[in-house]
PDB file of C-alpha atoms in Angstrom:
ATOM      1  CA  LYS H   1      82.984  10.773 324.292  1.00 46.00           C
ATOM      2  CA  LYS H   2      79.768   9.203 325.640  1.00 49.00           C
ATOM      3  CA  GLU H   3      77.884  12.318 324.758  1.00 56.00           C
ATOM      4  CA  GLU H   4      78.509  12.012 321.237  1.00 70.00           C
ATOM      5  CA  PRO H   5      76.445   8.753 320.976  1.00 76.00           C
ATOM      6  CA  GLU H   6      73.476  10.250 322.918  1.00 80.00           C
ATOM      7  CA  GLU H   7      73.843  13.175 320.642  1.00 81.00           C
ATOM      8  CA  GLU H   8      73.674  10.956 317.704  1.00 82.00           C
ATOM      9  CA  ILE H   9      70.667   8.986 318.986  1.00 81.00           C
ATOM     10  CA  GLU H  10      68.613  12.424 319.713  1.00 81.00           C
ATOM     11  CA  ALA H  11      69.515  13.392 316.374  1.00 83.00           C
ATOM     12  CA  TYR H  12      68.458  10.231 314.722  1.00 80.00           C
ATOM     13  CA  ASN H  13      65.212  10.339 316.830  1.00 79.00           C
ATOM     14  CA  ASP H  14      64.447  13.862 315.401  1.00 77.00           C
ATOM     15  CA  CYS H  15      64.782  12.729 312.171  1.00 78.00           C
ATOM     16  CA  LYS H  16      62.877   9.647 312.441  1.00 76.00           C
ATOM     17  CA  GLU H  17      59.945  12.079 313.897  1.00 76.00           C
ATOM     18  CA  LEU H  18      60.232  14.248 311.281  1.00 72.00           C
ATOM     19  CA  LEU H  19      60.039  11.126 308.647  1.00 70.00           C
ATOM     20  CA  GLU H  20      57.118   9.905 310.580  1.00 73.00           C
ATOM     21  CA  ASN H  21      55.151  13.185 310.372  1.00 73.00           C
ATOM     22  CA  GLU H  22      52.738  12.957 307.432  1.00 76.00           C
ATOM     23  CA  SER H  23      52.637  16.681 306.798  1.00 77.00           C
ATOM     24  CA  VAL H  24      56.557  17.216 306.538  1.00 71.00           C
ATOM     25  CA  ILE H  25      56.605  14.291 304.124  1.00 76.00           C
ATOM     26  CA  SER H  26      53.847  15.914 302.110  1.00 84.00           C
ATOM     27  CA  ASP H  27      55.635  19.089 302.220  1.00 85.00           C
ATOM     28  CA  LEU H  28      58.706  17.530 301.025  1.00 83.00           C
ATOM     29  CA  LYS H  29      56.964  15.757 298.529  1.00 87.00           C
ATOM     30  CA  LYS H  30      55.372  19.164 296.952  1.00 92.00           C
ATOM     31  CA  ARG H  31      58.705  20.841 296.914  1.00 93.00           C
ATOM     32  CA  GLU H  32      60.063  17.840 295.065  1.00 94.00           C
ATOM     33  CA  GLU H  33      57.303  18.334 292.550  1.00 94.00           C
ATOM     34  CA  LYS H  34      57.838  22.113 292.014  1.00 95.00           C
ATOM     35  CA  ILE H  35      61.503  21.655 291.754  1.00 95.00           C
ATOM     36  CA  LYS H  36      60.621  18.555 289.020  1.00 95.00           C
ATOM     37  CA  GLU H  37      58.224  21.302 287.434  1.00 95.00           C
ATOM     38  CA  LYS H  38      61.047  24.276 287.430  1.00 95.00           C
ATOM     39  CA  GLU H  39      63.570  21.666 286.012  1.00 95.00           C
ATOM     40  CA  LYS H  40      61.034  20.806 282.903  1.00 95.00           C
ATOM     41  CA  ALA H  41      60.329  24.350 282.579  1.00 95.00           C
ATOM     42  CA  PHE H  42      64.034  25.224 282.591  1.00 95.00           C
ATOM     43  CA  ASP H  43      64.593  22.429 280.338  1.00 95.00           C
ATOM     44  CA  ALA H  44      62.151  23.619 277.873  1.00 95.00           C
ATOM     45  CA  ALA H  45      63.236  27.483 277.967  1.00 95.00           C
ATOM     46  CA  GLU H  46      66.835  26.201 277.262  1.00 95.00           C
ATOM     47  CA  LYS H  47      65.493  24.106 274.083  1.00 95.00           C
ATOM     48  CA  GLU H  48      63.659  27.122 272.928  1.00 95.00           C
ATOM     49  CA  PHE H  49      66.471  29.427 273.585  1.00 95.00           C
ATOM     50  CA  GLN H  50      68.871  26.600 271.768  1.00 95.00           C
ATOM     51  CA  ALA H  51      66.089  26.638 268.771  1.00 94.00           C
ATOM     52  CA  ARG H  52      66.085  30.647 268.470  1.00 95.00           C
ATOM     53  CA  GLN H  53      69.837  30.732 268.829  1.00 95.00           C
ATOM     54  CA  LYS H  54      70.236  28.420 265.857  1.00 95.00           C
ATOM     55  CA  ALA H  55      67.560  30.630 263.821  1.00 94.00           C
ATOM     56  CA  VAL H  56      69.484  33.530 264.430  1.00 94.00           C
ATOM     57  CA  ASP H  57      72.722  31.937 263.600  1.00 93.00           C
ATOM     58  CA  GLU H  58      70.877  30.837 260.121  1.00 93.00           C
ATOM     59  CA  GLU H  59      69.741  34.302 259.875  1.00 92.00           C
ATOM     60  CA  ILE H  60      73.136  36.076 260.197  1.00 93.00           C
ATOM     61  CA  LYS H  61      74.842  33.279 257.758  1.00 93.00           C
ATOM     62  CA  THR H  62      72.119  34.731 255.243  1.00 91.00           C
ATOM     63  CA  LEU H  63      72.636  38.191 256.029  1.00 90.00           C
ATOM     64  CA  LYS H  64      76.531  37.765 255.647  1.00 91.00           C
ATOM     65  CA  ARG H  65      76.094  35.785 252.285  1.00 90.00           C
ATOM     66  CA  LEU H  66      73.682  38.613 250.911  1.00 89.00           C
ATOM     67  CA  ARG H  67      76.176  41.233 251.919  1.00 88.00           C
ATOM     68  CA  ASP H  68      78.947  39.594 250.163  1.00 86.00           C
ATOM     69  CA  GLU H  69      76.627  39.153 247.140  1.00 85.00           C
ATOM     70  CA  LEU H  70      75.919  43.016 247.065  1.00 83.00           C
ATOM     71  CA  ILE H  71      79.693  44.093 247.801  1.00 82.00           C
ATOM     72  CA  GLY H  72      80.284  41.617 244.648  1.00 81.00           C
ATOM     73  CA  LEU H  73      77.841  43.215 242.726  1.00 79.00           C
ATOM     74  CA  SER H  74      78.623  46.589 243.790  1.00 81.00           C
ATOM     75  CA  GLU H  75      82.376  45.800 242.560  1.00 84.00           C
ATOM     76  CA  GLU H  76      80.829  44.382 239.668  1.00 84.00           C
ATOM     77  CA  GLU H  77      79.011  47.412 238.865  1.00 85.00           C
ATOM     78  CA  LYS H  78      82.116  49.875 239.473  1.00 84.00           C
ATOM     79  CA  LYS H  79      84.019  47.964 237.111  1.00 87.00           C
ATOM     80  CA  LYS H  80      81.288  48.203 234.349  1.00 88.00           C
ATOM     81  CA  GLN H  81      80.939  52.026 235.135  1.00 85.00           C
ATOM     82  CA  GLU H  82      84.852  52.220 234.999  1.00 87.00           C
ATOM     83  CA  GLU H  83      84.893  50.535 231.618  1.00 90.00           C
ATOM     84  CA  ARG H  84      81.882  52.728 230.270  1.00 87.00           C
ATOM     85  CA  VAL H  85      83.804  55.968 231.617  1.00 88.00           C
ATOM     86  CA  GLY H  86      87.071  54.610 230.123  1.00 90.00           C
ATOM     87  CA  LYS H  87      85.333  54.365 226.812  1.00 92.00           C
ATOM     88  CA  LEU H  88      83.529  57.534 226.871  1.00 90.00           C
ATOM     89  CA  VAL H  89      87.075  59.212 227.700  1.00 92.00           C
ATOM     90  CA  GLU H  90      88.386  57.347 224.611  1.00 92.00           C
ATOM     91  CA  THR H  91      85.460  58.926 222.372  1.00 92.00           C
ATOM     92  CA  VAL H  92      85.650  62.399 223.865  1.00 92.00           C
ATOM     93  CA  GLU H  93      89.524  62.417 223.227  1.00 91.00           C
ATOM     94  CA  GLY H  94      89.181  61.704 219.552  1.00 92.00           C
ATOM     95  CA  MET H  95      86.106  64.305 219.181  1.00 92.00           C
ATOM     96  CA  SER H  96      86.485  67.802 218.421  1.00 94.00           C
ATOM     97  CA  PRO H  97      86.079  70.324 221.560  1.00 94.00           C
ATOM     98  CA  LYS H  98      82.775  71.519 220.340  1.00 94.00           C
ATOM     99  CA  SER H  99      81.294  67.793 219.828  1.00 94.00           C
ATOM    100  CA  ALA H 100      83.012  66.774 223.280  1.00 94.00           C
ATOM    101  CA  SER H 101      81.370  69.820 225.134  1.00 93.00           C
ATOM    102  CA  ALA H 102      78.094  69.200 223.679  1.00 93.00           C
ATOM    103  CA  LEU H 103      78.321  65.300 224.808  1.00 92.00           C
ATOM    104  CA  LEU H 104      79.629  66.056 228.159  1.00 92.00           C
ATOM    105  CA  SER H 105      76.899  69.040 228.959  1.00 92.00           C
ATOM    106  CA  GLY H 106      74.291  66.306 228.102  1.00 91.00           C
ATOM    107  CA  VAL H 107      75.201  63.096 230.191  1.00 90.00           C
ATOM    108  CA  ASP H 108      74.941  62.834 233.952  1.00 89.00           C
ATOM    109  CA  PRO H 109      76.977  65.195 235.753  1.00 89.00           C
ATOM    110  CA  ASP H 110      78.903  62.517 237.676  1.00 87.00           C
ATOM    111  CA  ILE H 111      79.719  60.830 234.600  1.00 88.00           C
ATOM    112  CA  ALA H 112      80.959  64.135 232.834  1.00 91.00           C
ATOM    113  CA  VAL H 113      82.860  64.695 235.975  1.00 90.00           C
ATOM    114  CA  ASN H 114      84.318  61.399 235.987  1.00 88.00           C
ATOM    115  CA  THR H 115      85.228  61.526 232.584  1.00 91.00           C
ATOM    116  CA  MET H 116      86.583  64.956 232.611  1.00 91.00           C
ATOM    117  CA  SER H 117      88.992  64.089 235.275  1.00 89.00           C
ATOM    118  CA  LYS H 118      90.951  61.427 233.117  1.00 90.00           C
ATOM    119  CA  LEU H 119      91.186  63.958 230.169  1.00 91.00           C
ATOM    120  CA  SER H 120      94.331  65.795 229.594  1.00 89.00           C
ATOM    121  CA  THR H 121      94.464  69.457 230.803  1.00 89.00           C
ATOM    122  CA  LEU H 122      94.996  71.005 227.728  1.00 92.00           C
ATOM    123  CA  LYS H 123      91.852  68.695 225.970  1.00 92.00           C
ATOM    124  CA  LEU H 124      89.580  69.556 228.785  1.00 92.00           C
ATOM    125  CA  GLY H 125      90.402  73.409 228.414  1.00 92.00           C
ATOM    126  CA  LYS H 126      89.607  73.252 225.109  1.00 94.00           C
ATOM    127  CA  ILE H 127      86.438  71.423 225.772  1.00 94.00           C
ATOM    128  CA  MET H 128      85.123  73.494 228.541  1.00 93.00           C
ATOM    129  CA  SER H 129      85.836  76.611 226.380  1.00 94.00           C
ATOM    130  CA  GLN H 130      83.097  75.476 223.941  1.00 95.00           C
ATOM    131  CA  MET H 131      80.615  74.942 226.838  1.00 93.00           C
ATOM    132  CA  LYS H 132      77.925  77.158 227.842  1.00 94.00           C
ATOM    133  CA  PRO H 133      79.728  79.066 230.902  1.00 93.00           C
ATOM    134  CA  GLU H 134      76.802  77.959 233.373  1.00 93.00           C
ATOM    135  CA  MET H 135      77.685  74.430 232.366  1.00 93.00           C
ATOM    136  CA  ALA H 136      81.380  74.899 232.575  1.00 92.00           C
ATOM    137  CA  ALA H 137      80.939  76.516 236.267  1.00 92.00           C
ATOM    138  CA  ARG H 138      78.554  73.803 237.260  1.00 91.00           C
ATOM    139  CA  LEU H 139      80.996  71.142 236.257  1.00 92.00           C
ATOM    140  CA  THR H 140      84.103  72.912 237.490  1.00 90.00           C
ATOM    141  CA  GLU H 141      82.393  73.243 241.038  1.00 90.00           C
ATOM    142  CA  LEU H 142      81.552  69.345 241.059  1.00 90.00           C
ATOM    143  CA  MET H 143      85.106  68.751 240.122  1.00 88.00           C
ATOM    144  CA  LEU H 144      86.343  70.881 242.647  1.00 87.00           C
ATOM    145  CA  ALA H 145      83.961  69.308 245.081  1.00 87.00           C
ATOM    146  CA  VAL H 146      85.085  65.661 244.071  1.00 82.00           C
ATOM    147  CA  THR H 147      88.923  66.839 244.448  1.00 78.00           C
ATOM    148  CA  LYS H 148      88.433  68.100 247.562  1.00 81.00           C
ATOM    149  CA  GLN H 149      86.497  65.192 248.803  1.00 80.00           C
ATOM    150  CA  ALA H 150      89.150  62.973 247.778  1.00 77.00           C
ATOM    151  CA  ARG H 151      91.796  65.184 249.181  1.00 77.00           C
ATOM    152  CA  GLU H 152      89.887  65.069 252.745  1.00 83.00           C
ATOM    153  CA  LYS H 153      89.782  61.073 252.488  1.00 79.00           C
ATOM    154  CA  ILE H 154      93.462  61.210 251.716  1.00 81.00           C
ATOM    155  CA  LYS H 155      94.119  63.308 254.583  1.00 80.00           C
ATOM    156  CA  ARG H 156      92.170  61.101 257.023  1.00 83.00           C
ATOM    157  CA  ASN H 157      93.887  58.042 255.977  1.00 79.00           C
ATOM    158  CA  LEU H 158      97.329  59.747 256.373  1.00 82.00           C
ATOM    159  CA  ALA H 159      95.922  61.067 259.782  1.00 81.00           C
ATOM    160  CA  GLU H 160      94.989  57.455 260.770  1.00 80.00           C
ATOM    161  CA  GLN H 161      98.160  55.786 259.628  1.00 77.00           C
ATOM    162  CA  GLY H 162     100.420  58.245 261.849  1.00 69.00           C
ATOM    163  CA  GLY H 163     100.545  61.188 259.590  1.00 55.00           C
ATOM    164  CA  GLY H 164     102.672  61.479 256.383  1.00 55.00           C
ATOM    165  CA  SER H 165     105.405  63.567 255.617  1.00 55.00           C
ATOM    166  CA  GLU H 166     105.035  67.275 257.016  1.00 59.00           C
ATOM    167  CA  ASN H 167     106.076  68.486 253.648  1.00 56.00           C
ATOM    168  CA  ASN H 168     103.065  66.492 251.888  1.00 57.00           C
ATOM    169  CA  LYS H 169     100.720  68.053 254.385  1.00 57.00           C
ATOM    170  CA  GLN H 170     102.029  71.541 253.721  1.00 60.00           C
ATOM    171  CA  ASN H 171     101.659  70.898 250.226  1.00 57.00           C
ATOM    172  CA  MET H 172      98.230  69.807 250.344  1.00 57.00           C
ATOM    173  CA  ASN H 173      97.096  72.574 252.577  1.00 61.00           C
ATOM    174  CA  LYS H 174      98.711  75.228 249.987  1.00 59.00           C
ATOM    175  CA  GLU H 175      96.735  73.496 246.909  1.00 60.00           C
ATOM    176  CA  ASP H 176      93.481  73.742 249.090  1.00 61.00           C
ATOM    177  CA  ALA H 177      94.101  77.276 249.741  1.00 60.00           C
ATOM    178  CA  THR H 178      94.787  77.844 245.903  1.00 58.00           C
ATOM    179  CA  LYS H 179      91.836  76.305 244.742  1.00 56.00           C
ATOM    180  CA  ASP H 180      89.515  78.115 247.386  1.00 61.00           C
ATOM    181  CA  ASN H 181      90.904  81.066 246.140  1.00 57.00           C
ATOM    182  CA  LEU H 182      90.518  80.401 242.351  1.00 56.00           C
ATOM    183  CA  LYS H 183      86.826  79.371 243.458  1.00 56.00           C
ATOM    184  CA  LYS H 184      86.248  82.416 245.099  1.00 60.00           C
ATOM    185  CA  GLY H 185      87.452  84.473 241.740  1.00 56.00           C
ATOM    186  CA  GLY H 186      90.745  85.617 243.078  1.00 49.00           C
ATOM    187  CA  GLY H 187      94.092  85.107 241.432  1.00 46.00           C
ATOM    188  CA  ALA H 188      96.700  82.494 241.811  1.00 42.00           C
TER     189      ALA H 188
END
């Protein structure tokens, strides 16, 4: 037990010598200054990061607001388009097939297809019989493409939701095959 106080005294003397040595003290002060400089640089970098993060957060809020506005405008435009198509459908339903065919041949093909898809089959047949064959063929192809895209979207949605009935899938596949056959010029 006597050795412990001697060891402590020796350690104390070593520390005392180090603290009295000016080069050690100078070195410790330099290290302390470097640490303080690094802390200041770190604090400045942290403040800059926080400022940038705040700017990014504000930009994200602005982008979300703009996205929501665009979605709202898009939905509003869709509603207006649907209203115009609805009025066009009413107008075409009241027209003679010859006049309706001239009207539908002269409008944008997307609008014509959208309108035609809402007409009764009987009325549509009469109108298309009055169209030039090239125009009737072109609009028919567009209608089939739109129908096929819609069917594929329905199939994807059904697949994502776990399927749907096997009977529905078989019916959709049979209808697709029949339409492809008709498009190629074959019989039903």
